[in-house]
mmCIF file of N, CA and C in Angstrom:
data_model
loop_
_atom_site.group_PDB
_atom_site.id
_atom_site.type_symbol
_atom_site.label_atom_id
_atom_site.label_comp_id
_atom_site.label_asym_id
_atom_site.label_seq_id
_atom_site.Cartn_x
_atom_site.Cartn_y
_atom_site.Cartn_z
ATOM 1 N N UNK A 12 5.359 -8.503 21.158
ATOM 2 C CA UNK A 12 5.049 -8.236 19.756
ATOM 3 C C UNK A 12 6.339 -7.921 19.005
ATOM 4 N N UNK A 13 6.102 -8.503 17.915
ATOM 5 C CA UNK A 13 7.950 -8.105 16.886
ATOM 6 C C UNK A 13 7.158 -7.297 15.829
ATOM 7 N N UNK A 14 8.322 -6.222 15.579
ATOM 8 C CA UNK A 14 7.860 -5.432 14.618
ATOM 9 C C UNK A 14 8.779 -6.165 13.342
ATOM 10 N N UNK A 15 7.325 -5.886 12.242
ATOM 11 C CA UNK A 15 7.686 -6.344 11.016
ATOM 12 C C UNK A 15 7.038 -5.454 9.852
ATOM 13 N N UNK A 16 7.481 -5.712 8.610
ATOM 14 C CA UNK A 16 7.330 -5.005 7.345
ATOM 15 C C UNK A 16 6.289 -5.931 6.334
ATOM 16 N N UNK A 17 4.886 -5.150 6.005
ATOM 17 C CA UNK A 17 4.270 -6.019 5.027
ATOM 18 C C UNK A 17 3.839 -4.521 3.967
ATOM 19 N N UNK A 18 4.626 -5.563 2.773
ATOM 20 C CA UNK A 18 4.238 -4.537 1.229
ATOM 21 C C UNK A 18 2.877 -5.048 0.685
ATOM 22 N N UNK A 19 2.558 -4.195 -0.317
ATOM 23 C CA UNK A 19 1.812 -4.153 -0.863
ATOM 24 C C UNK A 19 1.637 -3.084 -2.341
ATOM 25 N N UNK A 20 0.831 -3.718 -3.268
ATOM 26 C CA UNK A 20 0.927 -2.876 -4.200
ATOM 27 C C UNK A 20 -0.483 -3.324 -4.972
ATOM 28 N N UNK A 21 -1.349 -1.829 -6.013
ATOM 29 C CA UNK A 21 -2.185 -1.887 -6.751
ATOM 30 C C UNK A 21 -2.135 -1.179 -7.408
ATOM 31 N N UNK A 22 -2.811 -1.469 -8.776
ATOM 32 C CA UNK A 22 -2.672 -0.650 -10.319
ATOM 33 C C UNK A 22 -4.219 0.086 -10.239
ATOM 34 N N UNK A 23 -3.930 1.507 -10.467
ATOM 35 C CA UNK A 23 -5.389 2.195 -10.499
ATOM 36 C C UNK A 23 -5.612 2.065 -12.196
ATOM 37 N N UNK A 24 -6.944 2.408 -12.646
ATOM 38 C CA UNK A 24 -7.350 2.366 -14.241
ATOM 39 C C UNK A 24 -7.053 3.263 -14.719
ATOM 40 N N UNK A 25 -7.029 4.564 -13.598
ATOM 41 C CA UNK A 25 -7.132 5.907 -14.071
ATOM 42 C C UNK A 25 -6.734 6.919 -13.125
ATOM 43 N N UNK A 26 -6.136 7.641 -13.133
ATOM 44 C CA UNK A 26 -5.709 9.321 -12.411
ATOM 45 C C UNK A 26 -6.473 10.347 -11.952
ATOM 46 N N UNK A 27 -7.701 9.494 -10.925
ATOM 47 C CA UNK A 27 -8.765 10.291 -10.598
ATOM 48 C C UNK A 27 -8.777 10.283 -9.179
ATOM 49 N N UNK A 28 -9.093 11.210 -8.547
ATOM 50 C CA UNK A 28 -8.920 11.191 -7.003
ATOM 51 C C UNK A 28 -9.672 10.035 -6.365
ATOM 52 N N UNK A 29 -10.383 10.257 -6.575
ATOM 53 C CA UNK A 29 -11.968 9.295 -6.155
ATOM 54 C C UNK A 29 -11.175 7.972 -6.448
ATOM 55 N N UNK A 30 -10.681 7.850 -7.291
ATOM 56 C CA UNK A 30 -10.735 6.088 -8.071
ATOM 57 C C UNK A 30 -9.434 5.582 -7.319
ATOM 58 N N UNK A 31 -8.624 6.664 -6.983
ATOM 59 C CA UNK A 31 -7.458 6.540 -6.428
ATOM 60 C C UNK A 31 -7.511 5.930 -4.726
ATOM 61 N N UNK A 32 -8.560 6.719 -4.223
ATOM 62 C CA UNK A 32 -9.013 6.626 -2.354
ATOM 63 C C UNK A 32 -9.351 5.644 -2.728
ATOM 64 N N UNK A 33 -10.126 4.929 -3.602
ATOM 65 C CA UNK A 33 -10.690 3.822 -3.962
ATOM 66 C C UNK A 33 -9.829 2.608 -3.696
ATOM 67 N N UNK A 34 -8.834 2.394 -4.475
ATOM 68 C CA UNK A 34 -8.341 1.548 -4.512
ATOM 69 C C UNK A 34 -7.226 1.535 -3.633
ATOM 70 N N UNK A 35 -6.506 2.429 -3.357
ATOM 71 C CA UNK A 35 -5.779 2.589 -1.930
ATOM 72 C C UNK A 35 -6.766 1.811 -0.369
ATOM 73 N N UNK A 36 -8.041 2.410 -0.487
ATOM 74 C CA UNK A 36 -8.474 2.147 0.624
ATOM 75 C C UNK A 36 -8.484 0.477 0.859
ATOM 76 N N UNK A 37 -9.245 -0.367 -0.408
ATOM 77 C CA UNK A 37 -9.051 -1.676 -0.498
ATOM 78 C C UNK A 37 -7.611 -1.866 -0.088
ATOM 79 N N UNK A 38 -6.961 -1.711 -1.070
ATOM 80 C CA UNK A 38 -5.474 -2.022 -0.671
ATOM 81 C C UNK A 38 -4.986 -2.214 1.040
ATOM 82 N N UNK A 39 -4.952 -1.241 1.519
ATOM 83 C CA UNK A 39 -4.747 -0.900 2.756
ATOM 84 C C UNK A 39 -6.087 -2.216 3.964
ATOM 85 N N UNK A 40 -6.954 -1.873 3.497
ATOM 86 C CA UNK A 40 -8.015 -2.447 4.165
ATOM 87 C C UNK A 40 -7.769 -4.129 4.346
ATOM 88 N N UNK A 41 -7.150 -4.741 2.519
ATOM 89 C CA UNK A 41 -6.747 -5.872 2.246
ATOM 90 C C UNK A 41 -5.522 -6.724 3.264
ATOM 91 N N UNK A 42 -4.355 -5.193 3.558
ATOM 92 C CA UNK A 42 -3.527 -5.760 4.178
ATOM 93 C C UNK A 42 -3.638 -5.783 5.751
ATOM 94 N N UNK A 43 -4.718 -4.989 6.076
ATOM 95 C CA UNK A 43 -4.995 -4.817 7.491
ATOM 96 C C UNK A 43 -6.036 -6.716 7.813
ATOM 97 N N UNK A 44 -6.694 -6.991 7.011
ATOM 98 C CA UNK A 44 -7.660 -7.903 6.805
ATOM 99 C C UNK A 44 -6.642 -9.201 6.764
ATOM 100 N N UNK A 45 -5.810 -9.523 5.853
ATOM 101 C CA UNK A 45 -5.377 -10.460 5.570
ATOM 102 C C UNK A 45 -4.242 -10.821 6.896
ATOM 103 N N UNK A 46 -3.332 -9.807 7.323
ATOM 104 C CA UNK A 46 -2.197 -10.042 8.644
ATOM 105 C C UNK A 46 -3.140 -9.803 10.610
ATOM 106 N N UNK A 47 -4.349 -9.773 9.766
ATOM 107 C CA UNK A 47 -5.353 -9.899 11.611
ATOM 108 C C UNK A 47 -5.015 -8.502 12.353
ATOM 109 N N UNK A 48 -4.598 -7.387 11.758
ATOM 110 C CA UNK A 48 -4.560 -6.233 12.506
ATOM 111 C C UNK A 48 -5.013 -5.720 12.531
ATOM 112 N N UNK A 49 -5.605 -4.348 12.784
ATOM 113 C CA UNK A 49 -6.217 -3.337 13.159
ATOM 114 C C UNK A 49 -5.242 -1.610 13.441
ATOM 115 N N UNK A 50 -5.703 -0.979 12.808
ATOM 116 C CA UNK A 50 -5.080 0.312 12.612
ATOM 117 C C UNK A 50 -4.118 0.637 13.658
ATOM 118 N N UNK A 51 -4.636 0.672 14.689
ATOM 119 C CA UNK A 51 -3.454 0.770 16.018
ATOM 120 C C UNK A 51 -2.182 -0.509 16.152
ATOM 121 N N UNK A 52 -2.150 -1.452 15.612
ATOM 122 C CA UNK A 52 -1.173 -2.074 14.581
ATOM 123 C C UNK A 52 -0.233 -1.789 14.069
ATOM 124 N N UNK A 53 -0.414 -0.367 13.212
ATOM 125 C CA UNK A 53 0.518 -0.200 12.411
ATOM 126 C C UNK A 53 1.716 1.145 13.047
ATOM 127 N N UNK A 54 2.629 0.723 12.619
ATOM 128 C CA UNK A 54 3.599 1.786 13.160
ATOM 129 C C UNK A 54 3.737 2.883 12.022
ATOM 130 N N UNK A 55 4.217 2.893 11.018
ATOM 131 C CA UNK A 55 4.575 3.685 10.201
ATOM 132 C C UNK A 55 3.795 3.411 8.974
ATOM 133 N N UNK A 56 3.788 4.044 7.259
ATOM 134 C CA UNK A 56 3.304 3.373 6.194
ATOM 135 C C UNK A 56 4.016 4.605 5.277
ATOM 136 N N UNK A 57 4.514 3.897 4.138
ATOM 137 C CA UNK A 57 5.173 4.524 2.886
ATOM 138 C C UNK A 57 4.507 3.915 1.775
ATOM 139 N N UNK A 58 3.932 5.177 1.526
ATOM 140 C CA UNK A 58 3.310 5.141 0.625
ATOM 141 C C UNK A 58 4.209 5.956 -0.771
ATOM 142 N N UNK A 59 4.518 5.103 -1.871
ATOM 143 C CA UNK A 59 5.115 5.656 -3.177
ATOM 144 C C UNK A 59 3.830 5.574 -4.647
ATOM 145 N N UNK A 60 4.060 6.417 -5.202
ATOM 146 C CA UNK A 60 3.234 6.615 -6.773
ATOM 147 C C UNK A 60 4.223 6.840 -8.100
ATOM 148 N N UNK A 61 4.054 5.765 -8.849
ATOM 149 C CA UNK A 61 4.544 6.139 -10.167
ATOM 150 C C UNK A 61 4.381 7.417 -10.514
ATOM 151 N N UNK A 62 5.153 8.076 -11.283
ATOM 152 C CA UNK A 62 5.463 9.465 -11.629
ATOM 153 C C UNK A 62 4.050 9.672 -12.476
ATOM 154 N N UNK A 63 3.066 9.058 -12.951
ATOM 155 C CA UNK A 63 1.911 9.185 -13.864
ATOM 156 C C UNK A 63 0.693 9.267 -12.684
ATOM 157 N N UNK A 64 1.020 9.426 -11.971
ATOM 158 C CA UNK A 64 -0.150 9.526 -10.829
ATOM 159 C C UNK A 64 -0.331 10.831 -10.369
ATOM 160 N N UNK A 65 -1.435 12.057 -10.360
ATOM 161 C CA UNK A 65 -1.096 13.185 -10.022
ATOM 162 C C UNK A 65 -1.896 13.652 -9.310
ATOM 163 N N UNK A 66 -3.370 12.879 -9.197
ATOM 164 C CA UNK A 66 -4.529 13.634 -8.609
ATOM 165 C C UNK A 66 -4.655 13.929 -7.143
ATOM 166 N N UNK A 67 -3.810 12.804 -6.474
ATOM 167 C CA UNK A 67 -4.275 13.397 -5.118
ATOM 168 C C UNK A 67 -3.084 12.180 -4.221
ATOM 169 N N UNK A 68 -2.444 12.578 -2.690
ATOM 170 C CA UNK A 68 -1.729 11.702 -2.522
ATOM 171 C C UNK A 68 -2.327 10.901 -1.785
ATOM 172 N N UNK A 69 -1.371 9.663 -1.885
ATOM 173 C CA UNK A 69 -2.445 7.993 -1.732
ATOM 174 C C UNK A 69 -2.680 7.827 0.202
ATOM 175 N N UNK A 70 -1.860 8.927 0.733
ATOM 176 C CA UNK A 70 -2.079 9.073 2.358
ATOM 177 C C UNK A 70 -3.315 9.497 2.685
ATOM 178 N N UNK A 71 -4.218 10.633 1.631
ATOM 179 C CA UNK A 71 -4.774 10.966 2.190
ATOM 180 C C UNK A 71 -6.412 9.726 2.262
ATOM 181 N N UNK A 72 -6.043 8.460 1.393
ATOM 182 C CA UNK A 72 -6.896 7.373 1.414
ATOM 183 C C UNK A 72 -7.235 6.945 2.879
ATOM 184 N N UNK A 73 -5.830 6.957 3.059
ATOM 185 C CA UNK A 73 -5.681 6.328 4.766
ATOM 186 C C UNK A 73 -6.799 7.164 5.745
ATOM 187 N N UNK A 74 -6.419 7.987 5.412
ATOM 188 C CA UNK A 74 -6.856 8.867 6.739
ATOM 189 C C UNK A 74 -8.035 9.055 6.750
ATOM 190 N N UNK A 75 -8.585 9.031 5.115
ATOM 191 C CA UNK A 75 -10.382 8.844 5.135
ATOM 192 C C UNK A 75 -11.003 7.648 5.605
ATOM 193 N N UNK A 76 -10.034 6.577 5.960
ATOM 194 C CA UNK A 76 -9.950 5.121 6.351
ATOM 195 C C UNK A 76 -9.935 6.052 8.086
ATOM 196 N N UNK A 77 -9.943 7.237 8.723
ATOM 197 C CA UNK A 77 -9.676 6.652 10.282
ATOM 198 C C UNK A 77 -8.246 6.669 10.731
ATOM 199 N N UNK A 78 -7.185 6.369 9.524
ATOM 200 C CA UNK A 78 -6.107 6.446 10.028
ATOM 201 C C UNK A 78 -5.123 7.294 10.200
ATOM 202 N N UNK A 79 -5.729 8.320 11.407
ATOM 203 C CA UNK A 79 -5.075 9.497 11.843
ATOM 204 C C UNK A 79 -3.705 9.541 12.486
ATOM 205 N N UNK A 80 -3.658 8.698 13.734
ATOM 206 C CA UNK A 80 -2.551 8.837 14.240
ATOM 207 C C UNK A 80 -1.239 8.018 13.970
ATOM 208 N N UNK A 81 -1.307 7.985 12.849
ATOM 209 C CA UNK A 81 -0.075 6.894 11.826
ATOM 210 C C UNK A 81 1.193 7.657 11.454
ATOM 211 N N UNK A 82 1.882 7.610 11.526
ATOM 212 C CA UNK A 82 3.122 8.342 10.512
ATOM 213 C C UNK A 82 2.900 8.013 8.996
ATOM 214 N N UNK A 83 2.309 9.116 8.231
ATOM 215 C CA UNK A 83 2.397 8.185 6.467
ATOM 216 C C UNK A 83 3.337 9.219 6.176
ATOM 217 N N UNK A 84 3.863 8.743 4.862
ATOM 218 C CA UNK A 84 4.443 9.537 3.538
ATOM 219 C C UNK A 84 4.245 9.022 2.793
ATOM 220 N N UNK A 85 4.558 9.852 1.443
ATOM 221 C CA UNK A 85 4.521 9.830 0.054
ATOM 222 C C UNK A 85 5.613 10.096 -0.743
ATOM 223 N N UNK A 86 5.766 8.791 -1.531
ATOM 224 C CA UNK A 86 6.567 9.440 -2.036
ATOM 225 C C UNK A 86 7.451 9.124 -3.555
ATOM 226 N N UNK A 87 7.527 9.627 -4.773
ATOM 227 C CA UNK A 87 7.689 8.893 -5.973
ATOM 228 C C UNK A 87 8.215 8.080 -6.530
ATOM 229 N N UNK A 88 7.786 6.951 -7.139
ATOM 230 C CA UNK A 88 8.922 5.682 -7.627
ATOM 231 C C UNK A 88 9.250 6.271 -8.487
ATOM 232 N N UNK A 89 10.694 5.145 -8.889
ATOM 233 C CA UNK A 89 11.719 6.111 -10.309
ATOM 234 C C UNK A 89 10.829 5.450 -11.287
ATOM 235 N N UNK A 90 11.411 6.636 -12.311
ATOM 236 C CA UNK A 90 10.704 6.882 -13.810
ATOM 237 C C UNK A 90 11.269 5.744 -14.228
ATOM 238 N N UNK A 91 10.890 4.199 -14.431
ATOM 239 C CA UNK A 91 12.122 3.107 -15.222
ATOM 240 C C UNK A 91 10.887 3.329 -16.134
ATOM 241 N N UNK A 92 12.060 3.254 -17.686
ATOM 242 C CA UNK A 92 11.416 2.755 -18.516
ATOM 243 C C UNK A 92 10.584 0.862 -18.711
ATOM 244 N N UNK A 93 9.427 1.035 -18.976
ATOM 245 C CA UNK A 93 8.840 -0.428 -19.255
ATOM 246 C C UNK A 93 8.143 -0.745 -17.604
ATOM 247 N N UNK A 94 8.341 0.100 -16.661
ATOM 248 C CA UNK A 94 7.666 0.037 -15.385
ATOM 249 C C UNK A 94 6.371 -0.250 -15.669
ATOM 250 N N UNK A 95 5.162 -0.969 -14.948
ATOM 251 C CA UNK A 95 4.173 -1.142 -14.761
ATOM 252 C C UNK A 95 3.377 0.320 -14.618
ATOM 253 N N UNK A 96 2.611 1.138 -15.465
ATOM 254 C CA UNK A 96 1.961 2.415 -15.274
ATOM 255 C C UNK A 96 1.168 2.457 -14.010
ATOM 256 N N UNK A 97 0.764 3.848 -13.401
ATOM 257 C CA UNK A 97 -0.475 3.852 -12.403
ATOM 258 C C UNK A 97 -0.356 2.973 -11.495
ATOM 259 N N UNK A 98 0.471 3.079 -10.649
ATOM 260 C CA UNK A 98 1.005 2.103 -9.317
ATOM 261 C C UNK A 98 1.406 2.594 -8.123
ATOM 262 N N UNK A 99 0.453 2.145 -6.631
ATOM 263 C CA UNK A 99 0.457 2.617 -6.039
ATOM 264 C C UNK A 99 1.284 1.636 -5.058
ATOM 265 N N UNK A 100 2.482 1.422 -4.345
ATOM 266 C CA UNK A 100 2.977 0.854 -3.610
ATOM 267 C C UNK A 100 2.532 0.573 -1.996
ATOM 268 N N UNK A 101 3.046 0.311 -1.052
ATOM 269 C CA UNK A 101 2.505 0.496 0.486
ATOM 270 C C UNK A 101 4.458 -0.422 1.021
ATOM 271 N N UNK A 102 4.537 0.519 2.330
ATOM 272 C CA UNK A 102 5.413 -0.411 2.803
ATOM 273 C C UNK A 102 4.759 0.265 4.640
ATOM 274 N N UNK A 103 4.566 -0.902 4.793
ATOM 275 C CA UNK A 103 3.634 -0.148 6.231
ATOM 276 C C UNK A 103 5.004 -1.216 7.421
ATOM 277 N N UNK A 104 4.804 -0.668 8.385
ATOM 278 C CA UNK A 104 5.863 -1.154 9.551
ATOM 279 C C UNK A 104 4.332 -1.625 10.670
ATOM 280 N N UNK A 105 4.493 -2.589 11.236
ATOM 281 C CA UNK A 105 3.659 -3.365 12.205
ATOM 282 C C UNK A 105 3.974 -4.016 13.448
ATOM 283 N N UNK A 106 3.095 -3.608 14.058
ATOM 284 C CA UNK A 106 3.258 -4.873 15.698
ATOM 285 C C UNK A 106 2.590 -5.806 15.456
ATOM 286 N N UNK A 107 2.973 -7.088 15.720
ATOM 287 C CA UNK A 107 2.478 -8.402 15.104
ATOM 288 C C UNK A 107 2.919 -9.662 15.889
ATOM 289 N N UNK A 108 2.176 -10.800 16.226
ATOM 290 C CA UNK A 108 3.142 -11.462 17.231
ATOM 291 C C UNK A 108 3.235 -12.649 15.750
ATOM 292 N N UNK A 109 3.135 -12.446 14.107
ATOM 293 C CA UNK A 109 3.183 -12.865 13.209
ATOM 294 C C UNK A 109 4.865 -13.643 12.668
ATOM 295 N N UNK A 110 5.186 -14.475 12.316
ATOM 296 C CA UNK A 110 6.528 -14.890 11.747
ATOM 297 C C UNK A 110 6.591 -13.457 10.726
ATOM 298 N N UNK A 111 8.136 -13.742 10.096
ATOM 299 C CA UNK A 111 8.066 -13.216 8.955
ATOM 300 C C UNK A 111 7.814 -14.031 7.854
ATOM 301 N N UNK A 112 7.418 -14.796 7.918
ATOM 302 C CA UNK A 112 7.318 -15.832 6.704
ATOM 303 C C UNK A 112 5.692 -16.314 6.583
ATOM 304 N N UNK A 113 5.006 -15.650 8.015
ATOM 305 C CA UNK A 113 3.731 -15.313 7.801
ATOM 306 C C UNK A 113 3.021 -13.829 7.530
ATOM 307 N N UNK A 114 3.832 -12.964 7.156
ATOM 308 C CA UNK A 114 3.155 -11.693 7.053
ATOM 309 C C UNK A 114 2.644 -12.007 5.796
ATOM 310 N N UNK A 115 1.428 -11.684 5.589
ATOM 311 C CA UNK A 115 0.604 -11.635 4.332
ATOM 312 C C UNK A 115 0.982 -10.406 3.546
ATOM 313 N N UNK A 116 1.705 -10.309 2.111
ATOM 314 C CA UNK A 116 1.989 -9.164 1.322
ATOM 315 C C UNK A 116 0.809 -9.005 0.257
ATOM 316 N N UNK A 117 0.758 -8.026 0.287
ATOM 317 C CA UNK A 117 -1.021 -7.720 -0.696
ATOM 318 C C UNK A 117 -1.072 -7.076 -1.974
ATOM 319 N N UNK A 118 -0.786 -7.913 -2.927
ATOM 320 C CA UNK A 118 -0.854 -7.501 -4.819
ATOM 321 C C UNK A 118 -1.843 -7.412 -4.797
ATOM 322 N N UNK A 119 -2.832 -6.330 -5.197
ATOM 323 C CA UNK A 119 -3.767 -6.643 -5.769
ATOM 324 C C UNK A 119 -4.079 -5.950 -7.447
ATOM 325 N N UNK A 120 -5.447 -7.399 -7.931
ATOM 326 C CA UNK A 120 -5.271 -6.807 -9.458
ATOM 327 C C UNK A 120 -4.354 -7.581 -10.368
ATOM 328 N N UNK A 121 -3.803 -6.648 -11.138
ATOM 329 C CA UNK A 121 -2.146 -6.597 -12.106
ATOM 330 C C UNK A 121 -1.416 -6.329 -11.479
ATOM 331 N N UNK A 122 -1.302 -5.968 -10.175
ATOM 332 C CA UNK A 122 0.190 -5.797 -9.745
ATOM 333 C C UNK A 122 0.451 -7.019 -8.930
ATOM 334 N N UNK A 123 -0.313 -7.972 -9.441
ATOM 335 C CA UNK A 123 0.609 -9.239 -8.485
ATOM 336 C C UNK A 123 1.494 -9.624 -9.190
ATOM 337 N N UNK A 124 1.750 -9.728 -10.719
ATOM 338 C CA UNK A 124 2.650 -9.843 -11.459
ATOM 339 C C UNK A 124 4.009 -8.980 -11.206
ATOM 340 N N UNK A 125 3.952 -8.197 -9.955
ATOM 341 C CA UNK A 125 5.223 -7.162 -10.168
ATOM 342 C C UNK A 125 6.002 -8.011 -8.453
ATOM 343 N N UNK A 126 5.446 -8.636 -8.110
ATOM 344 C CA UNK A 126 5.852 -9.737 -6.942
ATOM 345 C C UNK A 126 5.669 -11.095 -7.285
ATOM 346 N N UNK A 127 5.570 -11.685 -7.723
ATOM 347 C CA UNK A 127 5.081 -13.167 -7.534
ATOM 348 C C UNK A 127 5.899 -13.936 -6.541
ATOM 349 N N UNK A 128 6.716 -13.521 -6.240
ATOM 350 C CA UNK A 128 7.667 -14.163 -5.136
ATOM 351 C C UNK A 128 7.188 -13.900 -3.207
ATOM 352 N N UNK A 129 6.340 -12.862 -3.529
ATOM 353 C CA UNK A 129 5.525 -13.008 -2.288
ATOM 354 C C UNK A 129 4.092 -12.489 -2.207
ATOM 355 N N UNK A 130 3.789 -12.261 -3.411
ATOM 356 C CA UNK A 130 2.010 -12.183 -3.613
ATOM 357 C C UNK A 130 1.309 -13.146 -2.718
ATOM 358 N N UNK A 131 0.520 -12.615 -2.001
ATOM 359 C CA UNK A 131 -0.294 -13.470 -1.233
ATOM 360 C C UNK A 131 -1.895 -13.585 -1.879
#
């Protein structure tokens, strides 16, 4: 198995805990779904939030997902002006017997516009 890196990113509507596990969980679920893995899969996951995000951190989505024995963090993207608002990133580390030119990267929503160069 080669370890490899698949991103991901989604725009929440709103700054609500609930809406947040929400769409993290898809997210996460999307990229587990789309690269054929399964939680014991993943090695690590970095998780970042635009500075407008406050309700709750996007790890603890995971873990209501099951995914206990993971290494996550959290942690804040810079304040750029004209940034895409309410954005939740993913950079998860994987065992995969996958190319890199087959890892599936997972926009979902409006934030595929913030990749188009590897939106899957």
């Amino acid at each position: 198995m080669a370890v490899r890196a698949v991103r991901g990113a989604v725009q929440l509507e709103r700054d609500e805990p609930e809406h947040l596990h929400e769409r993290v969980s898809a997210l996460l679920t999307a990229i587990l779904e789309r690269n054929d893995l399964d939680p014991d899969d993943l090695i690590s996951v970095w998780f970042t939030a635009t500075p407008d995000l406050h309700s709750d951190f996007p790890a603890a989505a995971a873990r209501k997902l099951g995914i206990t024995d993971v290494p996550l963090i959290c942690a804040q993207e810079l304040d750029i002006e004209g940034a895409m608002p309410r954005v939740v990133r993913i950079l998860a580390h994987i065992e995969t017997p996958l190319a890199k030119s087959d890892v599936a990267h997972v926009y979902l929503g409006a934030a595929a516009s913030l990749r188009k160069d590897i939106a899957q």
